[in-house]
Coordinates of C-alpha atoms and ligand atoms in Angstrom, one line a residue:
M1 CA -1.0 -45.4 -15.1
T2 CA -1.8 -42.2 -17.0
Q3 CA -5.4 -41.0 -17.1
P4 CA -7.3 -42.1 -20.2
I5 CA -7.8 -39.3 -22.8
N6 CA -11.3 -38.3 -23.9
L7 CA -11.6 -38.7 -27.7
L8 CA -14.8 -36.7 -27.9
G9 CA -14.5 -33.5 -29.7
L10 CA -11.5 -34.7 -31.9
T11 CA -11.7 -34.3 -35.6
Q12 CA -10.9 -37.2 -37.9
T13 CA -7.4 -35.8 -38.5
Q14 CA -6.8 -35.5 -34.8
L15 CA -8.0 -39.0 -34.3
A16 CA -5.6 -40.2 -36.9
E17 CA -2.8 -38.5 -35.1
A18 CA -3.8 -40.2 -31.8
L19 CA -4.0 -43.6 -33.5
A20 CA -0.6 -43.1 -35.2
T21 CA 1.1 -42.9 -31.8
H22 CA 0.0 -46.6 -31.4
G23 CA 1.2 -47.5 -34.9
L24 CA -2.4 -47.7 -36.1
P25 CA -3.2 -46.7 -39.7
A26 CA -5.3 -43.7 -40.7
F27 CA -8.2 -45.6 -42.1
R28 CA -8.9 -46.7 -38.5
A29 CA -9.6 -43.1 -37.7
K30 CA -12.3 -43.0 -40.3
Q31 CA -14.0 -46.0 -38.7
L32 CA -13.5 -44.6 -35.2
F33 CA -15.0 -41.2 -36.4
S34 CA -18.1 -43.0 -37.7
W35 CA -18.5 -45.1 -34.6
M36 CA -18.2 -42.0 -32.4
Y37 CA -20.3 -39.4 -34.3
C38 CA -22.6 -41.4 -36.6
H39 CA -23.4 -44.3 -34.3
G40 CA -22.9 -42.6 -30.9
A41 CA -20.7 -45.4 -29.5
R42 CA -20.0 -45.0 -25.9
D43 CA -17.8 -48.1 -25.6
F44 CA -15.0 -49.3 -27.8
E45 CA -16.4 -52.9 -27.5
Q46 CA -19.3 -51.8 -29.8
M47 CA -16.8 -51.1 -32.6
T48 CA -17.1 -54.5 -34.2
N49 CA -15.2 -53.8 -37.4
L50 CA -12.1 -53.0 -35.3
A51 CA -10.0 -56.0 -34.4
K52 CA -10.0 -57.0 -30.8
P53 CA -6.4 -55.9 -30.1
V54 CA -7.2 -52.5 -31.6
R55 CA -10.2 -52.1 -29.3
Q56 CA -8.1 -53.1 -26.4
I57 CA -5.5 -50.4 -27.2
L58 CA -8.2 -47.8 -27.4
A59 CA -9.9 -48.9 -24.2
Q60 CA -6.6 -48.8 -22.4
H61 CA -5.7 -45.2 -23.4
Y62 CA -9.0 -43.4 -24.2
T63 CA -12.6 -42.8 -23.2
L64 CA -15.7 -41.5 -25.1
A65 CA -17.0 -39.6 -22.1
R66 CA -20.0 -37.2 -22.3
P67 CA -20.6 -34.6 -19.6
D68 CA -22.3 -36.2 -16.5
I69 CA -26.0 -35.6 -15.9
A70 CA -26.3 -33.9 -12.5
Q71 CA -30.0 -33.3 -12.8
H72 CA -32.8 -33.9 -15.3
Q73 CA -36.2 -32.1 -15.3
Q74 CA -39.2 -32.4 -17.5
S75 CA -41.7 -29.6 -17.9
V76 CA -45.5 -30.1 -18.2
D77 CA -45.1 -29.1 -21.8
G78 CA -42.5 -31.8 -22.6
T79 CA -39.5 -29.5 -22.5
Q80 CA -36.5 -31.2 -20.9
K81 CA -33.7 -29.5 -19.1
W82 CA -30.4 -31.2 -18.1
L83 CA -28.0 -29.8 -15.6
L84 CA -24.6 -31.1 -16.7
K85 CA -21.5 -31.6 -14.7
L86 CA -18.2 -31.1 -16.5
A87 CA -15.0 -32.9 -15.7
D88 CA -13.8 -30.0 -13.5
G89 CA -17.0 -29.9 -11.5
N90 CA -18.5 -26.8 -13.3
L91 CA -22.2 -27.0 -14.2
I92 CA -24.0 -26.0 -17.4
E93 CA -27.5 -26.3 -18.6
M94 CA -29.0 -27.7 -21.8
V95 CA -32.7 -27.7 -22.9
H96 CA -34.7 -29.7 -25.5
I97 CA -37.9 -28.2 -26.8
P98 CA -40.0 -30.8 -28.6
E99 CA -42.6 -29.9 -31.3
E100 CA -45.0 -32.2 -33.1
D101 CA -42.6 -33.8 -35.5
R102 CA -39.3 -32.1 -34.7
G103 CA -37.4 -30.5 -31.9
T104 CA -34.8 -28.0 -30.9
L105 CA -31.8 -28.5 -28.7
C106 CA -30.6 -25.4 -27.0
I107 CA -26.9 -25.7 -26.0
S108 CA -24.5 -23.7 -23.9
S109 CA -21.2 -22.3 -25.1
Q110 CA -19.7 -21.0 -21.8
V111 CA -20.1 -21.7 -18.1
G112 CA -22.0 -18.5 -17.2
C113 CA -21.3 -15.5 -19.4
T114 CA -18.8 -12.7 -19.3
L115 CA -21.5 -10.3 -20.4
T116 CA -24.1 -8.9 -18.0
C117 CA -27.3 -8.2 -20.0
R118 CA -29.7 -6.8 -17.4
F119 CA -32.6 -9.1 -18.2
C120 CA -30.6 -12.3 -18.3
H121 CA -30.2 -14.8 -15.5
T122 CA -27.1 -16.2 -16.9
G123 CA -25.5 -12.8 -16.8
T124 CA -25.7 -12.8 -12.9
Q125 CA -23.6 -15.9 -12.8
K126 CA -20.1 -14.9 -11.8
L127 CA -18.2 -18.1 -12.6
V128 CA -17.2 -18.0 -16.2
R129 CA -15.1 -20.1 -18.5
N130 CA -15.3 -21.1 -22.1
L131 CA -16.5 -24.6 -22.9
T132 CA -14.2 -26.8 -24.9
A133 CA -15.2 -28.2 -28.3
A134 CA -15.7 -31.6 -26.6
E135 CA -18.0 -30.1 -24.0
I136 CA -20.1 -28.4 -26.7
V137 CA -20.3 -31.4 -29.0
G138 CA -20.8 -33.6 -25.9
Q139 CA -24.1 -31.8 -25.2
V140 CA -25.5 -32.8 -28.6
M141 CA -24.3 -36.4 -28.2
L142 CA -25.8 -36.7 -24.8
A143 CA -29.1 -35.4 -26.0
R144 CA -29.0 -37.9 -28.8
D145 CA -28.3 -40.7 -26.3
A146 CA -31.2 -39.5 -24.1
L147 CA -33.6 -39.3 -27.1
G148 CA -32.4 -42.6 -28.5
E149 CA -31.7 -41.1 -31.9
W150 CA -28.5 -42.8 -33.1
P151 CA -27.4 -43.5 -35.7
S152 CA -27.2 -40.1 -37.4
T153 CA -28.7 -41.5 -40.6
K154 CA -32.1 -42.0 -38.8
D155 CA -35.0 -39.9 -40.2
E156 CA -37.7 -38.0 -38.4
R157 CA -35.7 -36.9 -35.4
M158 CA -36.9 -35.0 -32.3
L159 CA -33.4 -33.5 -32.2
S160 CA -33.6 -31.9 -35.7
N161 CA -32.5 -28.3 -34.9
I162 CA -29.8 -26.8 -32.7
V163 CA -29.7 -23.3 -31.3
L164 CA -26.7 -21.7 -29.5
M165 CA -29.0 -19.9 -27.1
G166 CA -28.1 -21.5 -23.8
M167 CA -25.6 -20.1 -21.3
G168 CA -22.8 -17.9 -22.7
E169 CA -21.9 -15.7 -25.6
P170 CA -20.9 -18.1 -28.5
L171 CA -18.9 -15.5 -30.4
Y172 CA -16.7 -14.9 -27.3
N173 CA -15.7 -18.6 -27.6
Y174 CA -15.6 -18.7 -31.3
E175 CA -12.7 -21.2 -31.9
N176 CA -14.2 -23.9 -29.8
V177 CA -17.8 -23.2 -31.0
A178 CA -16.5 -23.4 -34.6
E179 CA -14.7 -26.7 -34.0
A180 CA -17.8 -28.2 -32.4
L181 CA -20.1 -27.0 -35.1
R182 CA -17.9 -28.5 -37.8
L183 CA -18.2 -31.8 -36.1
I184 CA -21.9 -31.4 -35.7
M185 CA -22.4 -30.5 -39.4
D186 CA -20.1 -33.2 -40.8
G187 CA -22.2 -35.5 -43.0
H188 CA -20.2 -38.6 -42.0
G189 CA -20.8 -37.8 -38.3
I190 CA -23.6 -36.1 -36.4
A191 CA -24.9 -34.7 -39.7
I192 CA -27.1 -31.8 -38.7
S193 CA -27.1 -29.3 -41.5
K194 CA -26.0 -25.6 -41.2
R195 CA -29.6 -24.7 -42.2
K196 CA -30.8 -26.3 -38.9
I197 CA -28.3 -24.5 -36.7
T198 CA -28.8 -21.0 -35.3
L199 CA -26.2 -19.1 -33.5
S200 CA -27.4 -16.2 -31.3
T201 CA -25.2 -13.3 -30.4
S202 CA -25.6 -10.2 -28.3
G203 CA -23.6 -8.4 -30.9
V204 CA -19.9 -9.3 -31.0
V205 CA -19.5 -7.4 -34.2
P206 CA -15.9 -8.3 -35.3
M207 CA -16.8 -12.1 -35.2
I208 CA -20.0 -11.9 -37.2
A209 CA -18.5 -11.9 -40.7
R210 CA -16.2 -14.8 -39.8
C211 CA -19.0 -16.8 -38.4
G212 CA -20.9 -16.4 -41.6
A213 CA -18.0 -17.1 -44.0
E214 CA -16.6 -20.1 -42.1
L215 CA -19.7 -21.8 -40.7
G216 CA -22.6 -20.4 -42.7
V217 CA -25.1 -21.1 -39.9
N218 CA -28.2 -19.1 -39.3
L219 CA -27.6 -15.9 -37.3
A220 CA -29.8 -14.5 -34.6
I221 CA -29.1 -11.1 -33.1
S222 CA -30.2 -10.2 -29.6
L223 CA -31.4 -6.7 -30.5
H224 CA -33.9 -5.8 -27.7
A225 CA -33.7 -2.0 -28.2
T226 CA -33.8 0.4 -31.1
N227 CA -31.6 3.2 -29.9
N228 CA -28.1 3.2 -28.4
E229 CA -29.0 4.8 -25.1
L230 CA -31.5 2.0 -24.1
R231 CA -29.5 -0.8 -25.7
S232 CA -26.3 0.2 -23.8
A233 CA -28.3 0.4 -20.6
I234 CA -29.6 -3.2 -20.9
I235 CA -26.8 -4.8 -23.0
P236 CA -23.6 -3.2 -21.8
L237 CA -21.7 -4.7 -24.9
N238 CA -23.6 -2.1 -27.0
K239 CA -21.2 0.6 -25.7
K240 CA -18.4 -1.3 -27.4
Y241 CA -20.2 -2.2 -30.6
P242 CA -23.1 0.2 -31.1
L243 CA -26.2 -0.4 -33.2
E244 CA -24.9 1.2 -36.4
E245 CA -21.9 -1.2 -36.5
L246 CA -24.0 -4.2 -35.5
L247 CA -26.6 -3.5 -38.3
Q248 CA -23.8 -3.0 -40.9
A249 CA -22.4 -6.4 -40.0
C250 CA -25.9 -7.9 -40.4
R251 CA -26.3 -6.2 -43.8
T252 CA -23.2 -7.9 -45.1
Y253 CA -23.7 -11.3 -43.5
P254 CA -23.1 -13.9 -46.3
G255 CA -25.8 -15.9 -47.9
L256 CA -28.8 -13.9 -47.0
S257 CA -31.9 -13.9 -49.2
N258 CA -35.7 -13.8 -48.8
A259 CA -35.6 -17.4 -47.9
R260 CA -32.7 -17.1 -45.5
R261 CA -33.0 -14.2 -43.1
I262 CA -31.3 -13.0 -39.9
T263 CA -33.5 -13.4 -36.9
F264 CA -33.7 -10.3 -34.7
E265 CA -34.6 -11.3 -31.1
Y266 CA -36.5 -8.8 -29.1
V267 CA -37.4 -9.4 -25.5
M268 CA -40.6 -7.7 -24.5
L269 CA -39.9 -5.6 -21.3
K270 CA -42.9 -3.9 -19.9
G271 CA -42.7 -0.1 -20.1
V272 CA -39.1 -0.3 -21.3
N273 CA -39.0 -1.2 -25.0
D274 CA -42.6 -2.2 -25.9
S275 CA -44.3 1.0 -27.1
D276 CA -45.8 1.6 -30.6
A277 CA -43.0 4.0 -31.2
D278 CA -40.5 1.3 -30.4
A279 CA -42.2 -1.0 -32.9
R280 CA -42.0 1.6 -35.6
A281 CA -38.4 2.4 -34.8
L282 CA -37.6 -1.3 -35.1
V283 CA -39.1 -1.5 -38.5
K284 CA -37.1 1.5 -39.6
L285 CA -33.9 0.0 -38.3
L286 CA -34.3 -3.2 -40.2
S287 CA -35.1 -1.7 -43.5
G288 CA -32.8 -3.1 -46.2
I289 CA -31.9 -6.2 -44.2
H290 CA -33.3 -9.7 -44.9
A291 CA -34.7 -9.9 -41.4
K292 CA -37.4 -11.6 -39.4
V293 CA -38.3 -10.6 -35.9
N294 CA -38.8 -13.0 -33.0
L295 CA -40.6 -11.4 -30.1
I296 CA -39.7 -13.1 -26.8
P297 CA -42.0 -12.5 -23.8
F298 CA -39.6 -11.7 -20.9
N299 CA -39.1 -14.7 -18.7
A300 CA -38.8 -13.8 -15.0
W301 CA -36.2 -15.2 -12.7
P302 CA -35.6 -14.7 -9.0
G303 CA -34.7 -11.1 -8.4
A304 CA -35.2 -10.0 -12.0
P305 CA -35.6 -6.2 -12.4
F306 CA -38.1 -6.3 -15.2
E307 CA -41.6 -7.4 -16.0
C308 CA -43.0 -9.0 -19.1
S309 CA -45.2 -6.8 -21.3
T310 CA -48.9 -7.6 -21.4
D311 CA -50.2 -10.0 -24.0
E312 CA -52.2 -7.1 -25.6
R313 CA -49.1 -5.0 -25.8
I314 CA -47.1 -7.8 -27.4
E315 CA -49.9 -8.4 -29.9
T316 CA -50.1 -4.7 -30.9
F317 CA -46.3 -4.5 -31.2
S318 CA -46.2 -7.6 -33.4
D319 CA -49.0 -6.2 -35.6
I320 CA -47.0 -3.1 -36.3
V321 CA -43.9 -5.1 -37.3
N322 CA -46.0 -7.5 -39.3
R323 CA -47.8 -4.8 -41.3
A324 CA -44.4 -3.4 -42.3
G325 CA -43.7 -6.7 -43.9
Y326 CA -41.6 -8.5 -41.3
A327 CA -42.7 -11.9 -39.9
S328 CA -42.7 -11.4 -36.1
P329 CA -43.9 -14.5 -34.4
V330 CA -44.1 -14.4 -30.6
R331 CA -41.9 -17.1 -29.1
T332 CA -44.1 -19.3 -26.9
P333 CA -42.3 -19.6 -23.6
R334 CA -41.5 -23.3 -23.1
G335 CA -40.4 -25.0 -19.9
R336 CA -41.0 -21.9 -17.7
D337 CA -42.0 -24.2 -14.8
I338 CA -38.6 -25.7 -14.7
L339 CA -36.7 -22.4 -15.4
A340 CA -35.8 -23.7 -18.8
A341 CA -37.1 -20.8 -20.9
C342 CA -34.9 -18.1 -22.6
G343 CA -32.7 -16.2 -20.2
Q344 CA -33.5 -18.4 -17.2
L345 CA -30.6 -20.7 -17.4
K346 CA -28.1 -20.6 -14.6
S347 CA -26.3 -23.4 -12.9
A348 CA -28.0 -22.5 -9.7
S349 CA -27.0 -25.7 -7.8
L350 CA -23.5 -24.4 -7.7
R351 CA -23.5 -23.0 -4.2
P352 CA -21.7 -19.7 -4.2
T353 CA -19.1 -18.7 -1.6
A354 CA -19.9 -15.8 0.7
A355 CA -17.8 -13.5 -1.5
Q356 CA -19.6 -14.7 -4.7
R357 CA -22.9 -14.2 -3.0
A358 CA -22.0 -10.7 -2.1
E359 CA -21.0 -10.1 -5.7
I360 CA -24.2 -11.5 -7.0
E361 CA -26.2 -9.3 -4.7
R362 CA -24.2 -6.3 -5.8
V363 CA -25.0 -7.2 -9.5
L364 CA -28.6 -7.6 -8.7
R365 CA -28.7 -4.3 -6.8
E366 CA -27.1 -2.6 -9.8
K367 CA -29.7 -4.1 -12.1
E368 CA -32.5 -2.8 -9.8
A369 CA -30.9 0.6 -10.0
V370 CA -30.8 0.4 -13.8
A371 CA -34.5 -0.7 -13.9
Q372 CA -35.5 2.3 -11.8
V373 CA -33.7 4.7 -14.1
L374 CA -35.4 3.2 -17.2
Ligands
SAH1 N1 -25.5 -15.0 -25.4 C1 -26.3 -15.1 -26.6 C2 -27.1 -16.4 -26.6 C3 -27.9 -16.8 -25.3 S1 -29.3 -16.0 -24.9 C4 -27.2 -13.9 -26.8 O1 -27.3 -13.1 -25.9 O2 -27.7 -13.8 -27.9 C5 -30.7 -16.4 -25.9 C6 -31.7 -15.3 -26.1 O3 -32.5 -15.2 -24.9 C7 -31.1 -14.0 -26.3 O4 -31.8 -13.3 -27.3 C8 -31.3 -13.3 -25.0 O5 -31.2 -11.9 -25.1 C9 -32.6 -13.8 -24.6 N2 -32.9 -13.6 -23.1 C10 -32.0 -13.4 -22.1 N3 -32.7 -13.3 -21.0 C11 -34.0 -13.4 -21.2 C12 -35.2 -13.4 -20.4 N4 -35.1 -13.2 -19.1 N5 -36.4 -13.5 -21.0 C13 -36.4 -13.7 -22.4 N6 -35.4 -13.8 -23.2 C14 -34.1 -13.6 -22.6
SF4_2 FE1 -24.7 -13.5 -21.9 FE2 -26.6 -13.7 -23.9 FE3 -27.3 -13.6 -21.3 FE4 -26.3 -11.4 -22.5 S1 -28.3 -12.5 -23.0 S2 -25.8 -12.2 -20.4 S3 -24.8 -12.3 -23.8 S4 -26.1 -15.2 -22.2

């Protein structure tokens, strides 16, 4: 018997094509779509408006499989982190950060990351592949299962916002990310609006305009430095797409206004990018852009070559940016005790081979060398 095919991640048109191979009419695809993405069905038997023989055909040929949960941890502050096992055995992480009456799900777009930002734990992970649309949308569905928030029409949800700030660079996996986001934003399905979704990029300039025009989600830019020399040293991608090009892409990002701004993320690295002069340079750089700044205290991870700036330094830096008219909240680190905070994600339980270990150590040594130069 052939392996059942997973329907998760398919659009209504693709579902209709699958059903047509069994002689089933297109309106069944609409029902199936609603069961899958609005009601979160995990079993065809739940689909009571489909005749029993139809349910049997579906169960025979298809599944509605989410990624498997390999590990689940909960922080003292309520943040939850899931280590997810994909069908090929690869591991990714996903984090839910609850607030009083809402909550944000931070999802991954790749296994590891092809880029090697010096301050980021994910960047030390050598194994890399793009996630499929099914694996991206599967994270959101799994979180909704865990939070008990089906159907999609339910109000007052703890999964109200989504950020693509987990493992990976989403704009290096644009097609699959876009396909997943269209499913997530579909009002007849998961129904999370583009206003509640933020995509964070380290600066893949050629994809920024397309992301804005086609998806219209909020954009966050991992800026972290205000001159090319430093930015290239800590974000090697900057050598390919320097600051001038990045900021130009931001200036022309569609749909910006005072009410809808680009978020510039700025990780606070002690003695590296946190001086008063850096704050003033940041303000100058952002002039003319509908921008807000998000200061992220550096989150340490084993072997990290940086330290976090002091609270006083972060406060002074924030004041300078604020006085210049830019909101610059400091992102409260959440879930640090379970390594769930920004930049700490890494599928650590994947035991590396001796060769991979040597490579990881080499990358870490290189990072230490960079830190000493800075
Ligand atoms: N690859 C994308 C999205 C994932 S990272 C990107 O780089 O934008 C989400 C945010 O966490 C980015 O702004 C990233 O620069 C930041 N980050 C990475 N490592 C960090 C660390 N150790 N401490 C704090 N923030 C970190
Ligand atoms: Fe990749 Fe983003 Fe980490 Fe850089 S900060 S290594 S782009 S995940």
